[in-house]
mmCIF file of C-alpha atoms in Angstrom:
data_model
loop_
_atom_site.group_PDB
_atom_site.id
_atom_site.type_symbol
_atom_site.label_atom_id
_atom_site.label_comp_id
_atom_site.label_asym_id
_atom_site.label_seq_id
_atom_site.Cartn_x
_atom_site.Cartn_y
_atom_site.Cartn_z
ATOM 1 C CA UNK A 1 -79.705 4.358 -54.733
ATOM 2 C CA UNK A 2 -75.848 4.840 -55.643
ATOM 3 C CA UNK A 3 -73.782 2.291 -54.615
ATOM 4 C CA UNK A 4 -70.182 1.240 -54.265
ATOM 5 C CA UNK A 5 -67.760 1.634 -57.199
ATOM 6 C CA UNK A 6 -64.815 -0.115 -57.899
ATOM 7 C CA UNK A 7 -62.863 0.192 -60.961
ATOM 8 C CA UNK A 8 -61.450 -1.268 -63.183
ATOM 9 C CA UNK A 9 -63.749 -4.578 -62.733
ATOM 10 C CA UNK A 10 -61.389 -6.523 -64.638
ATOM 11 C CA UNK A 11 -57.464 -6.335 -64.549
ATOM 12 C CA UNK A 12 -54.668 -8.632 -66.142
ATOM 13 C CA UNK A 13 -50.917 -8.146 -65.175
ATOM 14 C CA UNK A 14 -47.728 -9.495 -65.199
ATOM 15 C CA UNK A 15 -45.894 -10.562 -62.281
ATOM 16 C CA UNK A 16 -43.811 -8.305 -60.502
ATOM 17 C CA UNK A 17 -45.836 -5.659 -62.179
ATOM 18 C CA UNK A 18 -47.937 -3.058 -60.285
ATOM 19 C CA UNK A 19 -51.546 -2.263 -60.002
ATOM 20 C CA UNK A 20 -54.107 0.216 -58.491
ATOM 21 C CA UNK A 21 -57.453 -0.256 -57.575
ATOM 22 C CA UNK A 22 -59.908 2.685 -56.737
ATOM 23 C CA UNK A 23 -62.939 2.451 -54.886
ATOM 24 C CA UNK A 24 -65.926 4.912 -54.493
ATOM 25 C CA UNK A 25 -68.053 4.997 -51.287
ATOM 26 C CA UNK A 26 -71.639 5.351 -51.133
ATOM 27 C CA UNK A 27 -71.880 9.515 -50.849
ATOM 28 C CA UNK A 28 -72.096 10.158 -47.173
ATOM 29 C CA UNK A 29 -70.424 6.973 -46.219
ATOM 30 C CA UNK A 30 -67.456 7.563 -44.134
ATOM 31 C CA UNK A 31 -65.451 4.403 -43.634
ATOM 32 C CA UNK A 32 -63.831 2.572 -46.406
ATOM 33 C CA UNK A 33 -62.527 -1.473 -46.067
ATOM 34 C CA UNK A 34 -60.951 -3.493 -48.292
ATOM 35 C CA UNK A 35 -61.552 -7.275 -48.425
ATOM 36 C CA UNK A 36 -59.856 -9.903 -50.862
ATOM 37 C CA UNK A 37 -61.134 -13.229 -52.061
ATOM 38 C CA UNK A 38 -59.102 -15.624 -52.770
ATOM 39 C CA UNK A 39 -61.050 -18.575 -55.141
ATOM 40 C CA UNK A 40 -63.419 -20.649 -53.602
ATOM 41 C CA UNK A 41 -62.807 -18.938 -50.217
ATOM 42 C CA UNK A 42 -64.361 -16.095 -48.242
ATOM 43 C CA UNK A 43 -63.357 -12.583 -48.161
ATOM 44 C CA UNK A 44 -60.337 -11.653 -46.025
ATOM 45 C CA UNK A 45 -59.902 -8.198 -44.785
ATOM 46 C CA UNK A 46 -57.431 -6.481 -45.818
ATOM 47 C CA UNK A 47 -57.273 -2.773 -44.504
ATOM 48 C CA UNK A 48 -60.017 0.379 -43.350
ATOM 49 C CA UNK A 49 -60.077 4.336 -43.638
ATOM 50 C CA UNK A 50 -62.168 5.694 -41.555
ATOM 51 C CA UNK A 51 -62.302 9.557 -42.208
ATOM 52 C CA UNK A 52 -59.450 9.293 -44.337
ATOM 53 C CA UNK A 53 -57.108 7.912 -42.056
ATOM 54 C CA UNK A 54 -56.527 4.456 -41.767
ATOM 55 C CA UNK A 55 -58.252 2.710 -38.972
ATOM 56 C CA UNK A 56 -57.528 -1.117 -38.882
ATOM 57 C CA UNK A 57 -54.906 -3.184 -40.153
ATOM 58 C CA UNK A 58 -55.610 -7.306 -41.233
ATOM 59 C CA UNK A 59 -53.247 -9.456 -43.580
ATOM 60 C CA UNK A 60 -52.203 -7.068 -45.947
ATOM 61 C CA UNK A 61 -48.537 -7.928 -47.509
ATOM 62 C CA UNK A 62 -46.455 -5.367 -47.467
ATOM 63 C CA UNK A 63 -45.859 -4.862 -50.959
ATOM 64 C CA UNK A 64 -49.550 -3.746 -51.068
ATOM 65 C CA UNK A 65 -50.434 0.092 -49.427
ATOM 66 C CA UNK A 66 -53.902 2.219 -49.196
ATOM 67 C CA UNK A 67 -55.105 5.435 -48.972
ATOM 68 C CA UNK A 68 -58.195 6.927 -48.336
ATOM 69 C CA UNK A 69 -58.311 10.901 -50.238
ATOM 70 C CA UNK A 70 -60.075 14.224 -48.943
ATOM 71 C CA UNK A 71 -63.338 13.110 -51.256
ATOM 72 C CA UNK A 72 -63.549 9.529 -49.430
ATOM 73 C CA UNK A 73 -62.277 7.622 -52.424
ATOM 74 C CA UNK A 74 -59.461 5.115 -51.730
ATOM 75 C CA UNK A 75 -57.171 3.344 -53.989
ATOM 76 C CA UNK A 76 -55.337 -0.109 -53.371
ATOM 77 C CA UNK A 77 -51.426 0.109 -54.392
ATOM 78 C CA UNK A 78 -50.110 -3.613 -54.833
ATOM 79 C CA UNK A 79 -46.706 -3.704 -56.039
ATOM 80 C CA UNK A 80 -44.304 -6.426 -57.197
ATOM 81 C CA UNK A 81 -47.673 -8.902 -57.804
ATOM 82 C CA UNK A 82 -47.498 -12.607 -57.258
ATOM 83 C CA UNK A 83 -49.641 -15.480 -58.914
ATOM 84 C CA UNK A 84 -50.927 -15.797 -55.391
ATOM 85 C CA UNK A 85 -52.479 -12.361 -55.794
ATOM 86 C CA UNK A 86 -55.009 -13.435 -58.338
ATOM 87 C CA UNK A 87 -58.133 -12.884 -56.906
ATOM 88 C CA UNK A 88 -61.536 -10.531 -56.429
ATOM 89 C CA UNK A 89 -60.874 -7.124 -54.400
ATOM 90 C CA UNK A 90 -63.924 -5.794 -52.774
ATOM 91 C CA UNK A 91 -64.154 -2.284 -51.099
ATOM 92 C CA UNK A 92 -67.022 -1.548 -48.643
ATOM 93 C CA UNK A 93 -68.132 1.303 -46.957
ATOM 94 C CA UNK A 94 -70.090 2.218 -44.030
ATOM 95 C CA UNK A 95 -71.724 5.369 -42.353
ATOM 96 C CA UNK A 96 -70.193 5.213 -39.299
ATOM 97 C CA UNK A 97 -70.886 8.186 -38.076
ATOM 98 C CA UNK A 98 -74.603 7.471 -38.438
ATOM 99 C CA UNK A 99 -74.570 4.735 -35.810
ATOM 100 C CA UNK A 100 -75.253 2.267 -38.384
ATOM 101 C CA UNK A 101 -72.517 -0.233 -39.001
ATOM 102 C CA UNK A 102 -73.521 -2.536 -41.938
ATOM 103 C CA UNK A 103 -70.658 -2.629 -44.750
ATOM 104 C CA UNK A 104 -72.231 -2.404 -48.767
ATOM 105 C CA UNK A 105 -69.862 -3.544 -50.823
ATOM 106 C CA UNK A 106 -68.973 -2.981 -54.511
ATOM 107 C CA UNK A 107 -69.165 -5.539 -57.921
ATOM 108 C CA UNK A 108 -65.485 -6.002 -56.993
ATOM 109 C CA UNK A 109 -62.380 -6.110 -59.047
ATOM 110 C CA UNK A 110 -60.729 -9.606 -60.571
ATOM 111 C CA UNK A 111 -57.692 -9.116 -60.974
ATOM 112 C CA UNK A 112 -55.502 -11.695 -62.291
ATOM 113 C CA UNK A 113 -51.316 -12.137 -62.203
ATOM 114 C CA UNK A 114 -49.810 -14.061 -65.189
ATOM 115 C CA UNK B 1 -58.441 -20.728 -37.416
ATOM 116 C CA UNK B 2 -62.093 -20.332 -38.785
ATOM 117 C CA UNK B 3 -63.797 -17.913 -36.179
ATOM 118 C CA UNK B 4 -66.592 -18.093 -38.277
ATOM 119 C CA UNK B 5 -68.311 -21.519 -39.629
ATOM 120 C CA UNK B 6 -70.616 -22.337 -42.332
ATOM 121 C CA UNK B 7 -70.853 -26.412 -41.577
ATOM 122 C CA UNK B 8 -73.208 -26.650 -44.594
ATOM 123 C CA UNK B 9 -71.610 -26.034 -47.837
ATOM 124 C CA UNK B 10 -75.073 -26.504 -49.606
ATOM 125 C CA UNK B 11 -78.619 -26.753 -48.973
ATOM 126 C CA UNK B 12 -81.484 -26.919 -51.216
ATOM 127 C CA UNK B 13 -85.068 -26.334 -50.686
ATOM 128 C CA UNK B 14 -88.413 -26.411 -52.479
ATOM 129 C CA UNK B 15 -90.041 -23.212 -53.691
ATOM 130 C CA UNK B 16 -92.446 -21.724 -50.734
ATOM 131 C CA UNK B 17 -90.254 -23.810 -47.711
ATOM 132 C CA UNK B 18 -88.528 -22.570 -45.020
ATOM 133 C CA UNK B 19 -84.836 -22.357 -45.883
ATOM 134 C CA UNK B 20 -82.710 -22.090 -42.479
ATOM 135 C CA UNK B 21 -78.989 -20.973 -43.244
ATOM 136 C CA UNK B 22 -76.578 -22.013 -39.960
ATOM 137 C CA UNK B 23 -73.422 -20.156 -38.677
ATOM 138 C CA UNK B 24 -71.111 -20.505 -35.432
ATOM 139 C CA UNK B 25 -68.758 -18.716 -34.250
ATOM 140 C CA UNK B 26 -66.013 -19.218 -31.891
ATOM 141 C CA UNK B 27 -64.459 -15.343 -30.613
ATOM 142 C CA UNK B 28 -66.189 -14.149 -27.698
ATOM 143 C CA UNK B 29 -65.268 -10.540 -28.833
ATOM 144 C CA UNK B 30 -67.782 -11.219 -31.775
ATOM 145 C CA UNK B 31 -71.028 -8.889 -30.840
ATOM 146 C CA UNK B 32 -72.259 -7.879 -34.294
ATOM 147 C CA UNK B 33 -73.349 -10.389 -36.751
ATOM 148 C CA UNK B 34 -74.356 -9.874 -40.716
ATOM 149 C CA UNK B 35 -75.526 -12.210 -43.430
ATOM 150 C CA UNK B 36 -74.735 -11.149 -46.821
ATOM 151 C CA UNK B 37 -76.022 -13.048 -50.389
ATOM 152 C CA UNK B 38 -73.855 -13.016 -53.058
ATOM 153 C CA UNK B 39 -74.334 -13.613 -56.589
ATOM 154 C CA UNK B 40 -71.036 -14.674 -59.417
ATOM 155 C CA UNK B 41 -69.509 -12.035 -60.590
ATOM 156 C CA UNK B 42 -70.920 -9.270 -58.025
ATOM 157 C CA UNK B 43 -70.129 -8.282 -54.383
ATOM 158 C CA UNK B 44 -72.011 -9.228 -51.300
ATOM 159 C CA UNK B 45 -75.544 -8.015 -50.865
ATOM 160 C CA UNK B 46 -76.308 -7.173 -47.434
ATOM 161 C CA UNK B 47 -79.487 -8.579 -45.733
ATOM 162 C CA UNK B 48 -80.181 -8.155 -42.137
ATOM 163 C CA UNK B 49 -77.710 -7.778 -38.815
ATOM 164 C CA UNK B 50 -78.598 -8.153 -35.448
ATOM 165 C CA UNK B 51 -76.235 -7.181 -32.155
ATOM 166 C CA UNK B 52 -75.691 -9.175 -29.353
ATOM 167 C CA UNK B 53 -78.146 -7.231 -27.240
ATOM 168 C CA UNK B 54 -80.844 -8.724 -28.878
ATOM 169 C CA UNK B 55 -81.694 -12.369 -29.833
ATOM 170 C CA UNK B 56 -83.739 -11.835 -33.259
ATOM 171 C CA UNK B 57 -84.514 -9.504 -35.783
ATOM 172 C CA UNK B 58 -86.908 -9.553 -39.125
ATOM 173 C CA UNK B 59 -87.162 -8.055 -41.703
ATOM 174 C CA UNK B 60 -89.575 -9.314 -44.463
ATOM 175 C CA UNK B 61 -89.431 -12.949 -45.250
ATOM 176 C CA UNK B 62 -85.719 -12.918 -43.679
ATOM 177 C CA UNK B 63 -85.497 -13.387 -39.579
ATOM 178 C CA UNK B 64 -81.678 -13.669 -37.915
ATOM 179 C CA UNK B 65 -81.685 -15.449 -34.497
ATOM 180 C CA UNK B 66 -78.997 -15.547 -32.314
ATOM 181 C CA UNK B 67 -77.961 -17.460 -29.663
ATOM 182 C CA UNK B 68 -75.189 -15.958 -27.772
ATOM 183 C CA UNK B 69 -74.590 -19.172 -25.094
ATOM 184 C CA UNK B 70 -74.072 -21.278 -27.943
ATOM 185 C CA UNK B 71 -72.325 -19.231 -30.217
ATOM 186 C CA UNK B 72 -74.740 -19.764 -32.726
ATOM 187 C CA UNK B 73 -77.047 -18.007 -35.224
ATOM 188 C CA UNK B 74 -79.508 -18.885 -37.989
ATOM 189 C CA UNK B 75 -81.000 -17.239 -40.809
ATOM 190 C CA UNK B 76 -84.479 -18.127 -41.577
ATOM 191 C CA UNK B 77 -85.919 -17.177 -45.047
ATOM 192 C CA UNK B 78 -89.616 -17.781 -45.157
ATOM 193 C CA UNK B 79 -91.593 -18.585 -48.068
ATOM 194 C CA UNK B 80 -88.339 -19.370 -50.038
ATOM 195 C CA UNK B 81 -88.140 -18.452 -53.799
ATOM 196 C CA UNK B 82 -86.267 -19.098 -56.765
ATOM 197 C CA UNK B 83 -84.736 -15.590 -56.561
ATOM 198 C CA UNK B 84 -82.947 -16.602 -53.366
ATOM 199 C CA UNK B 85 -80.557 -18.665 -55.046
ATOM 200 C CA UNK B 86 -77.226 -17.402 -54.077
ATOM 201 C CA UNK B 87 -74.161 -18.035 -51.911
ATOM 202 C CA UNK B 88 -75.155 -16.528 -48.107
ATOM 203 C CA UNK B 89 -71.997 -15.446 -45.789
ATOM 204 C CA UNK B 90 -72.007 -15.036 -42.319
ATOM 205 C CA UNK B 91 -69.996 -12.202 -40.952
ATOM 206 C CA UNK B 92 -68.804 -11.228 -37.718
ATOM 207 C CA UNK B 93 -67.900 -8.198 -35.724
ATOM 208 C CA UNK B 94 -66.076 -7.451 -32.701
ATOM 209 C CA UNK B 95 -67.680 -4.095 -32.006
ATOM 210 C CA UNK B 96 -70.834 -2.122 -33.946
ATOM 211 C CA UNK B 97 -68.470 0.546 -34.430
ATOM 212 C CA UNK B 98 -67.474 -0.146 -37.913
ATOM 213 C CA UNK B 99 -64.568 -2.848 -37.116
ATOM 214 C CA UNK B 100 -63.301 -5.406 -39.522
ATOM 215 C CA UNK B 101 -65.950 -8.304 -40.905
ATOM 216 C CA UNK B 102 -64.959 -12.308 -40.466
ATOM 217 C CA UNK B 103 -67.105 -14.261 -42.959
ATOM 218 C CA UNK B 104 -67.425 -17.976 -42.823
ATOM 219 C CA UNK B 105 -67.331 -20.077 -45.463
ATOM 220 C CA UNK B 106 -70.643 -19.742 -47.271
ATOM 221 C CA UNK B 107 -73.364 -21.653 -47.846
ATOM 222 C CA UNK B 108 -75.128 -22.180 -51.168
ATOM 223 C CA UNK B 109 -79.026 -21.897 -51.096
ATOM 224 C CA UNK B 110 -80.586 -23.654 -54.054
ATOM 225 C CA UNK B 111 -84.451 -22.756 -54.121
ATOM 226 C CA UNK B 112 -86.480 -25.693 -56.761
ATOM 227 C CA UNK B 113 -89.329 -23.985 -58.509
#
């Protein structure tokens, strides 16, 4: 069954550079989240799209943005990058619509600020 | 401010046992609960949910019980295998309509051939 994919899986910047992450839902799946993990702690939620506009807001700075596009694939903007955003970025999605609300996530992106 | 707990960072259990994963919660706004495994290097697997209509659900060798009074639910993986090694999460919900997930901590399952 196709899954979640995130791309790229690994990323190495500068800081104060940029970066963009891109996530593709399971087909069908309506409802995108994004989650990061810092090390050694659990995912924290960062943002959702549900039906490609957003739909919940958590602790996202505000030098990070998100969009969700007209074929369900969102990307993660983060701009003027810290050390303290070194970590994994997961996207999720769900079929909302369907009545079932369990979240699949993808492999995940590391992304790491020198 | 934890919502979600994981008291145990570890357990380990022999090949074939019952391996019982623990996870409280403290938002009463919290009526949809997850457990997710997770492997290094890859995202979280999800296993079984259960709403807060209901007090268990199974599926397979895994069984979710919830105890809404206490705040409190369990995972139950029965007969345990080597496979199941992995990090579990706990997640929570506010609504089954697709809302934000709050994981706890995680606990590490060792199963010992």
């Amino acid at each position: 069954a196709a899954g979640v994919i995130q791309s790229p899986r690994h990323l190495i910047k500068e800081k104060r550079e940029t970066a963009t992450l891109k996530c593709y839902p399971i087909p069908r799946h309506d409802t995108v989240y994004w989650y990061q993990q810092g090390p050694g702690q659990d995912p924290q939620f960062l943002i959702s799209f549900y039906e490609k506009m957003q739909s919940d807001k958590g602790s996202i700075p505000d030098r990070f943005s998100a969009q969700q596009f007209s074929d369900y694939h969102s990307e993660l903007n983060m701009s003027s990058l810290e050390l303290g955003d070194s970590a994994l970025y997961f996207c999720a999605s769900s079929f909302r619509t369907s009545g079932r609300y369990e979240q699949y996530f993808g492999p995940g992106t590391r992304l790491t600020v020198t | 401010d934890q919502q979600v707990k994981q008291n145990s960072p570890s357990l380990s259990v022999q090949e074939g046992r019952i391996s019982i994963l623990n996870c409280d919660y403290t938002n009463s706004m919290f009526d949809y609960f997850l457990w997710y495994k997770k492997y290094p290097a890859e995202g979280p697997t999800f296993l079984i949910s259960i709403s807060s209509i209901k007090d268990k659900n199974e599926d397979g060798r895994f069984t979710v019980f919830l105890n809404k009074s206490a705040k409190h639910l369990s995972l139950h993986i029965v007969p345990s295998q080597p496979g199941d090694s992995a990090v579990y999460f706990c997640a929570a919900s506010p609504e089954t309509s697709g809302s934000r997930l709050t994981f706890g901590e995680g606990t590490q399952l060792t199963v010992n051939p």
